[in-house]
mmCIF file with all atom_site columns, C-alpha atoms in Angstrom:
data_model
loop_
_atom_site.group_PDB
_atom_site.id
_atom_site.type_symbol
_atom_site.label_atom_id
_atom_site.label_alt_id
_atom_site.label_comp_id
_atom_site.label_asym_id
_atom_site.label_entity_id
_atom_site.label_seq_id
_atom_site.pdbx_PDB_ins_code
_atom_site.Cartn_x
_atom_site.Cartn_y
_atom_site.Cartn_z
_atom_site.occupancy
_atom_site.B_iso_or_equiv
_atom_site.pdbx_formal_charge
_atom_site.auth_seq_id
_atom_site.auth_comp_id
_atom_site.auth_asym_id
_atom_site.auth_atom_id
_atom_site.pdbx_PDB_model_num
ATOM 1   C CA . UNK A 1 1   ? -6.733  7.785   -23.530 1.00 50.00 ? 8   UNK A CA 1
ATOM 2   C CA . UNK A 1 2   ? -5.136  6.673   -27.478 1.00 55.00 ? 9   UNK A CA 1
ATOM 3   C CA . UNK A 1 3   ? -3.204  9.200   -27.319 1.00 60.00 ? 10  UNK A CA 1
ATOM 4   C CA . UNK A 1 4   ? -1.558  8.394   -23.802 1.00 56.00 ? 11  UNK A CA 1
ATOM 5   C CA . UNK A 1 5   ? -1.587  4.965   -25.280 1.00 57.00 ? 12  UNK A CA 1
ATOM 6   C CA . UNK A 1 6   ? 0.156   6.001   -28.260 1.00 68.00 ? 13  UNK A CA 1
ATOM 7   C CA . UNK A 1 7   ? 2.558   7.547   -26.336 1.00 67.00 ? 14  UNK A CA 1
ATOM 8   C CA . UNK A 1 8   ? 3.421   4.765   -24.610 1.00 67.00 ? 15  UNK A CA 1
ATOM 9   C CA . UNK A 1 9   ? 3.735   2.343   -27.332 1.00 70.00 ? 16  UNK A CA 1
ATOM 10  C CA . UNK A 1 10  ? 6.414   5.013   -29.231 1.00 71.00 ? 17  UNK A CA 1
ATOM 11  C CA . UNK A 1 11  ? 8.493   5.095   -25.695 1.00 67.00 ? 18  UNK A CA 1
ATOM 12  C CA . UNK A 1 12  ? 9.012   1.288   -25.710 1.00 69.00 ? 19  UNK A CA 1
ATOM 13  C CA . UNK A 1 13  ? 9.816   1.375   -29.309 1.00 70.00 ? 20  UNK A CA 1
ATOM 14  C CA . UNK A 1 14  ? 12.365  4.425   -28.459 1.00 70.00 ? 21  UNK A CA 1
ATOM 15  C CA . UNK A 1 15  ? 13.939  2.055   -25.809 1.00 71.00 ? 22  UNK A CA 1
ATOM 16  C CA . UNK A 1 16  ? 13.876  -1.206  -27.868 1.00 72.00 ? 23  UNK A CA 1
ATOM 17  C CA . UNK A 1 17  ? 15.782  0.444   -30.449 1.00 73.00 ? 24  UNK A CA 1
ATOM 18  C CA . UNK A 1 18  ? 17.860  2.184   -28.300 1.00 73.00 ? 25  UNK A CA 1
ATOM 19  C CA . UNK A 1 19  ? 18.597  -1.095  -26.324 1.00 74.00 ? 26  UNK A CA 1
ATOM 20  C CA . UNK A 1 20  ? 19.691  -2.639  -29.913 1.00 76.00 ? 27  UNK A CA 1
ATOM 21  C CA . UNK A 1 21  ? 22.373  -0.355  -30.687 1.00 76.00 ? 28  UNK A CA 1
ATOM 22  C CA . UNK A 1 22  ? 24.832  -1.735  -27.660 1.00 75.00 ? 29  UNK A CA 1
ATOM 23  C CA . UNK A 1 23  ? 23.592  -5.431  -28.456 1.00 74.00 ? 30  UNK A CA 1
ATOM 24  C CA . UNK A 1 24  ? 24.897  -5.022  -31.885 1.00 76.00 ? 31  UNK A CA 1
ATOM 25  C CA . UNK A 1 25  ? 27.867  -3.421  -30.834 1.00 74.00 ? 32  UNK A CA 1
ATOM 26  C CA . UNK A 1 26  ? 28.704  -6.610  -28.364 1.00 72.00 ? 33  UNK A CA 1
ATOM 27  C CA . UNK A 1 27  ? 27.736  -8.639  -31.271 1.00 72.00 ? 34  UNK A CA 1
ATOM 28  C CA . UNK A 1 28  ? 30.658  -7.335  -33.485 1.00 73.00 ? 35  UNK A CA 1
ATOM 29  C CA . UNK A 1 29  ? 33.139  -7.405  -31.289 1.00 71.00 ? 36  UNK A CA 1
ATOM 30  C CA . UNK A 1 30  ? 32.492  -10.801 -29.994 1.00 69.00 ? 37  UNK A CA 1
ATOM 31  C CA . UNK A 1 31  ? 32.397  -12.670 -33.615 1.00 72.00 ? 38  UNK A CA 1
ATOM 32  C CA . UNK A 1 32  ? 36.411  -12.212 -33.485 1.00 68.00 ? 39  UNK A CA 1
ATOM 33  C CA . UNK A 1 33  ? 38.530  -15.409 -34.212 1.00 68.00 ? 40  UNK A CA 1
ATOM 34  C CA . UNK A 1 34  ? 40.097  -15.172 -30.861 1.00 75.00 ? 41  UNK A CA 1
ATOM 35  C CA . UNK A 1 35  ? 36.872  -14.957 -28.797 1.00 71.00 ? 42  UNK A CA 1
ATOM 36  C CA . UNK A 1 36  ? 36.676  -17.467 -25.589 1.00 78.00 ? 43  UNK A CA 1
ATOM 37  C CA . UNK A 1 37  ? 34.007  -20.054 -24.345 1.00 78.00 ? 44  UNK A CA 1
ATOM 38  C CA . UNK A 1 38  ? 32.929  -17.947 -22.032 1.00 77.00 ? 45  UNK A CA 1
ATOM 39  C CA . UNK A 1 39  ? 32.902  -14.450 -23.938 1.00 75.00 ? 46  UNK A CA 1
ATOM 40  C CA . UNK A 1 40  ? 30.313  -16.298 -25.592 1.00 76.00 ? 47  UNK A CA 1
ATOM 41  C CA . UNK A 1 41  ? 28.235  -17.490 -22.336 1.00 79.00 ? 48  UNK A CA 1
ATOM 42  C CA . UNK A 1 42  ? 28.492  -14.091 -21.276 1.00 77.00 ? 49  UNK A CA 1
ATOM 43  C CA . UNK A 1 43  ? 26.960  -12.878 -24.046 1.00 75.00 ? 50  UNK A CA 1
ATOM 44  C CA . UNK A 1 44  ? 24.487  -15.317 -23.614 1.00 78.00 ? 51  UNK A CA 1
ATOM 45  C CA . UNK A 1 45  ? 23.569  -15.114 -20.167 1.00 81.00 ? 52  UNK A CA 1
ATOM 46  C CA . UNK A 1 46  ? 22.924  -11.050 -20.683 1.00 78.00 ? 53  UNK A CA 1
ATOM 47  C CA . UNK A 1 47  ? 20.558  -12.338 -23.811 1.00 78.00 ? 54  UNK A CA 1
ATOM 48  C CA . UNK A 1 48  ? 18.976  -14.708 -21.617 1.00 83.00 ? 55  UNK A CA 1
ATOM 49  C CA . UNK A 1 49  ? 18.356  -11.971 -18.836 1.00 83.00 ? 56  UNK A CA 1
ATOM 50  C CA . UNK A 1 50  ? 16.816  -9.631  -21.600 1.00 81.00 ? 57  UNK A CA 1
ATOM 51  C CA . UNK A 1 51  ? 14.478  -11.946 -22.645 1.00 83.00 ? 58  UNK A CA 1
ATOM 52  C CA . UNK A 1 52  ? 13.444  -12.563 -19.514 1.00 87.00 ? 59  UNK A CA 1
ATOM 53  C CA . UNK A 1 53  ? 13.000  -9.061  -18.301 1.00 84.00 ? 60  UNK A CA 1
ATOM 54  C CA . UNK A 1 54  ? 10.650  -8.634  -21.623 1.00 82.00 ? 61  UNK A CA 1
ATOM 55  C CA . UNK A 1 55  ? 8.998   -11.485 -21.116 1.00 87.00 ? 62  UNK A CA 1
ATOM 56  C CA . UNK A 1 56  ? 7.792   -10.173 -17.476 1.00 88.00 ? 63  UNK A CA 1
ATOM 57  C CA . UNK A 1 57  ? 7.637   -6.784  -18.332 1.00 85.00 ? 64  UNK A CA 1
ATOM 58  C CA . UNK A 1 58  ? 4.960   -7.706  -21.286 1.00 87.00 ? 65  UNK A CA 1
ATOM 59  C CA . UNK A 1 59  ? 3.142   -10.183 -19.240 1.00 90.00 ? 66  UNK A CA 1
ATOM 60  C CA . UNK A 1 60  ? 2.872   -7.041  -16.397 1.00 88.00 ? 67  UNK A CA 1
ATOM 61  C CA . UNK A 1 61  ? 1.746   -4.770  -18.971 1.00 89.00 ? 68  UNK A CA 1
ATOM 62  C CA . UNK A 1 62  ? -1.177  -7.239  -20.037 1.00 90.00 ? 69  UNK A CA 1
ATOM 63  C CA . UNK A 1 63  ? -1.936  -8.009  -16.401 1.00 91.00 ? 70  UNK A CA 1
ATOM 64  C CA . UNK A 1 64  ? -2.211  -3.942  -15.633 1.00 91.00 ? 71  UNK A CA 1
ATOM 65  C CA . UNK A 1 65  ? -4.335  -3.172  -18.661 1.00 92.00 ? 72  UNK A CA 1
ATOM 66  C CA . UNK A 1 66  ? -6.952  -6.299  -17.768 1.00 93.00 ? 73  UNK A CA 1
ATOM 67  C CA . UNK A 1 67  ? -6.973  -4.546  -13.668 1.00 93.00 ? 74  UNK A CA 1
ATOM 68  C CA . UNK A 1 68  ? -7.268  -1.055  -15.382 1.00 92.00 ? 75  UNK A CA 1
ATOM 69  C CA . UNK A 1 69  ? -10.322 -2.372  -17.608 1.00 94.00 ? 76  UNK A CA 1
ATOM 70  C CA . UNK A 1 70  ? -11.672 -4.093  -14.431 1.00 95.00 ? 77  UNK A CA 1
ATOM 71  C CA . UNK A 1 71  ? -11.532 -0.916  -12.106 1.00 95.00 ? 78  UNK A CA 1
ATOM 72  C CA . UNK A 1 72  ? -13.263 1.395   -14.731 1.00 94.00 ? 79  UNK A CA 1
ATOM 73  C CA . UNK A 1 73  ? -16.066 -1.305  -15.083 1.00 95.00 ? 80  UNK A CA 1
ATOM 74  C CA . UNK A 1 74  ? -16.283 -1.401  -11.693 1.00 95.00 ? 81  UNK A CA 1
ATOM 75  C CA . UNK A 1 75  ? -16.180 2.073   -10.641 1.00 95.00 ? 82  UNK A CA 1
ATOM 76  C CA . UNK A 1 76  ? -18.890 2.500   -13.740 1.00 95.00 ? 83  UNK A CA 1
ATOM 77  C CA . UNK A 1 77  ? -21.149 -0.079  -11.802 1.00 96.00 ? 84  UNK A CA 1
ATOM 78  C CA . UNK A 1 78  ? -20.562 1.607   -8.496  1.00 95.00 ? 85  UNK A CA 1
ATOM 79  C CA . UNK A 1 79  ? -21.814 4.858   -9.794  1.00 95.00 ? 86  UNK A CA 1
ATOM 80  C CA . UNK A 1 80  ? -25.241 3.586   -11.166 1.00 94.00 ? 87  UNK A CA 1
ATOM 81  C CA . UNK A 1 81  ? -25.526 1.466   -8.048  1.00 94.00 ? 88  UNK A CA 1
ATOM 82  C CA . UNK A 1 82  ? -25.098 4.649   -5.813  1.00 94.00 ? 89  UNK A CA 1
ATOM 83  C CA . UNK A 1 83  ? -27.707 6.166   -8.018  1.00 93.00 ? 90  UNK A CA 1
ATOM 84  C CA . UNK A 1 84  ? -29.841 3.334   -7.747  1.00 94.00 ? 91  UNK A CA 1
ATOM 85  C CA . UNK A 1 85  ? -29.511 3.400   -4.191  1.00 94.00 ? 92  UNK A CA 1
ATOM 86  C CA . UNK A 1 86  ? -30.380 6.994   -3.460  1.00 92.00 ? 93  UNK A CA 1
ATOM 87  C CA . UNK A 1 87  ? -33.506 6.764   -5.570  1.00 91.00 ? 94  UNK A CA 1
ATOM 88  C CA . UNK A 1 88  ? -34.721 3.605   -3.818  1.00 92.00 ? 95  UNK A CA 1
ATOM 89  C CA . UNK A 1 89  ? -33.970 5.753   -0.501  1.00 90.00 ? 96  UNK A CA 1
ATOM 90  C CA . UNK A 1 90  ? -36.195 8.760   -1.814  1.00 89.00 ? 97  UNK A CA 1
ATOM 91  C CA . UNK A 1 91  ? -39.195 6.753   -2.515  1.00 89.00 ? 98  UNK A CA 1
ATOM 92  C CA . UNK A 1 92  ? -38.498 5.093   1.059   1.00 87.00 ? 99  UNK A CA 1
ATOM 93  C CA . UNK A 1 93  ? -38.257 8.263   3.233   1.00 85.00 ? 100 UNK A CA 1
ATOM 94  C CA . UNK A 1 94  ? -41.196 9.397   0.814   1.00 84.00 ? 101 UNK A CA 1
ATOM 95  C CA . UNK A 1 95  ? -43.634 6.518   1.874   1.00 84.00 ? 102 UNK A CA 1
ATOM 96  C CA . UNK A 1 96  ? -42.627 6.746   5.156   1.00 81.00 ? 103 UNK A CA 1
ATOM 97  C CA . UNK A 1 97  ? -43.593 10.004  5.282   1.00 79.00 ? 104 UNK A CA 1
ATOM 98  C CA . UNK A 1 98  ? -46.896 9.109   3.631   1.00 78.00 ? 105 UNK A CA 1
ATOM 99  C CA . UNK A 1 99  ? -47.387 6.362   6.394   1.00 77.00 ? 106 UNK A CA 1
ATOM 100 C CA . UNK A 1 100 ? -46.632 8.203   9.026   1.00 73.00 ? 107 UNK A CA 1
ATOM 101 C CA . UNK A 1 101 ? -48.822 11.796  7.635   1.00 64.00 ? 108 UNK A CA 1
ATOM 102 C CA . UNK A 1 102 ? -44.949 13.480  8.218   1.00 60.00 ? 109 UNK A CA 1
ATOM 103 C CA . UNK A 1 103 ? -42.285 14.417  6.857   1.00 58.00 ? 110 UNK A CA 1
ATOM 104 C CA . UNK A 1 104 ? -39.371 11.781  7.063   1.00 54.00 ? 111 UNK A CA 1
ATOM 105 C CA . UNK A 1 105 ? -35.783 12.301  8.841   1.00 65.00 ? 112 UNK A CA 1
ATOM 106 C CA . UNK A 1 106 ? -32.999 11.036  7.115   1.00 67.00 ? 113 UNK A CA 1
ATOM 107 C CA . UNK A 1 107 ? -31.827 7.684   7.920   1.00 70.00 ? 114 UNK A CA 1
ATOM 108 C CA . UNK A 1 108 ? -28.740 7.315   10.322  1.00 65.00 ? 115 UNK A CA 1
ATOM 109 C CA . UNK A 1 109 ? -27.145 4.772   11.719  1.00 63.00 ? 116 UNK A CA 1
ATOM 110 C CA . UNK A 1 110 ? -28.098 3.851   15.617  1.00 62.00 ? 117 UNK A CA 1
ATOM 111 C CA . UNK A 1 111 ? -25.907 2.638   18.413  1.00 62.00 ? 118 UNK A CA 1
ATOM 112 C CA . UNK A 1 112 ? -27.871 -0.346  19.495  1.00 64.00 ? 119 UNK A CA 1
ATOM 113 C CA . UNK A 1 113 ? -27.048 -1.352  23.367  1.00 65.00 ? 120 UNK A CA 1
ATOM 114 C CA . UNK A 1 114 ? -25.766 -4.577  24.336  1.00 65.00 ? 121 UNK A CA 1
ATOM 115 C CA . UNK A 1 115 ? -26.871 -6.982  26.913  1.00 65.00 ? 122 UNK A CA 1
ATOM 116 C CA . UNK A 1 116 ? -25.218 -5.726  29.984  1.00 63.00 ? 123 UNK A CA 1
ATOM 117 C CA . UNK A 1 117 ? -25.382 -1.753  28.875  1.00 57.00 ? 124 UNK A CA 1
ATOM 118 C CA . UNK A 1 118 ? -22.711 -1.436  26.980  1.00 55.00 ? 125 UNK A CA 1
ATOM 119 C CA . UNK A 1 119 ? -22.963 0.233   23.360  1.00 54.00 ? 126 UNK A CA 1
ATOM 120 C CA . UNK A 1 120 ? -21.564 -2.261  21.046  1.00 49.00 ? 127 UNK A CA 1
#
């Protein structure tokens, strides 16, 4: 899992850098002496969208590594509680079997009838 991690982290580095080479470029060409009002808000308004985009991307990348985290716990827990479960029916079919002086069928589930007949 590092190294899929690691992998990651170098792409986004890869694409920050590569995202910086055009920003500079707009950069040079807007510091000119005749250069508008709204060259400059344009300018802005794209850096403003950037940060923006990071902003959610980061906070989506935090919120998908907590839920990643979360489902491996869980599916962990799952596993020992299936476990658990299938012991405590062993021992259960096995003192049934002792109660009874047989041997035990597995459990299934029943269709139980309703009032007028009907299976539910």
């Amino acid at each position: 899992m590092t190294k899929a991690v690691d992998r990651g982290a170098m792409l986004n580095h890869v694409y920050g850098l590569a995202g910086l080479i055009p920003a500079l470029i707009g950069l040079v060409f807007l510091v000119k002496n005749d250069a508008s009002w709204y060259e400059y808000a344009l300018l802005g308004s794209g850096w403003f969208a950037a940060i923006i985009y990071g902003l959610m991307l980061v906070k989506a990348f935090h919120v998908a590594r907590a839920d990643g985290e979360l489902i491996g716990r869980l599916t962990v827990e799952l596993e020992g509680l299936k476990r658990e479960m299938s012991s405590r029916n062993a021992t259960l079919d096995y003192l049934a079997s002792l109660q009874m002086g047989r041997v035990a069928t597995p459990r299934a589930m029943t269709v139980q009838p309703h009032e007028d007949g009907e299976a539910m």
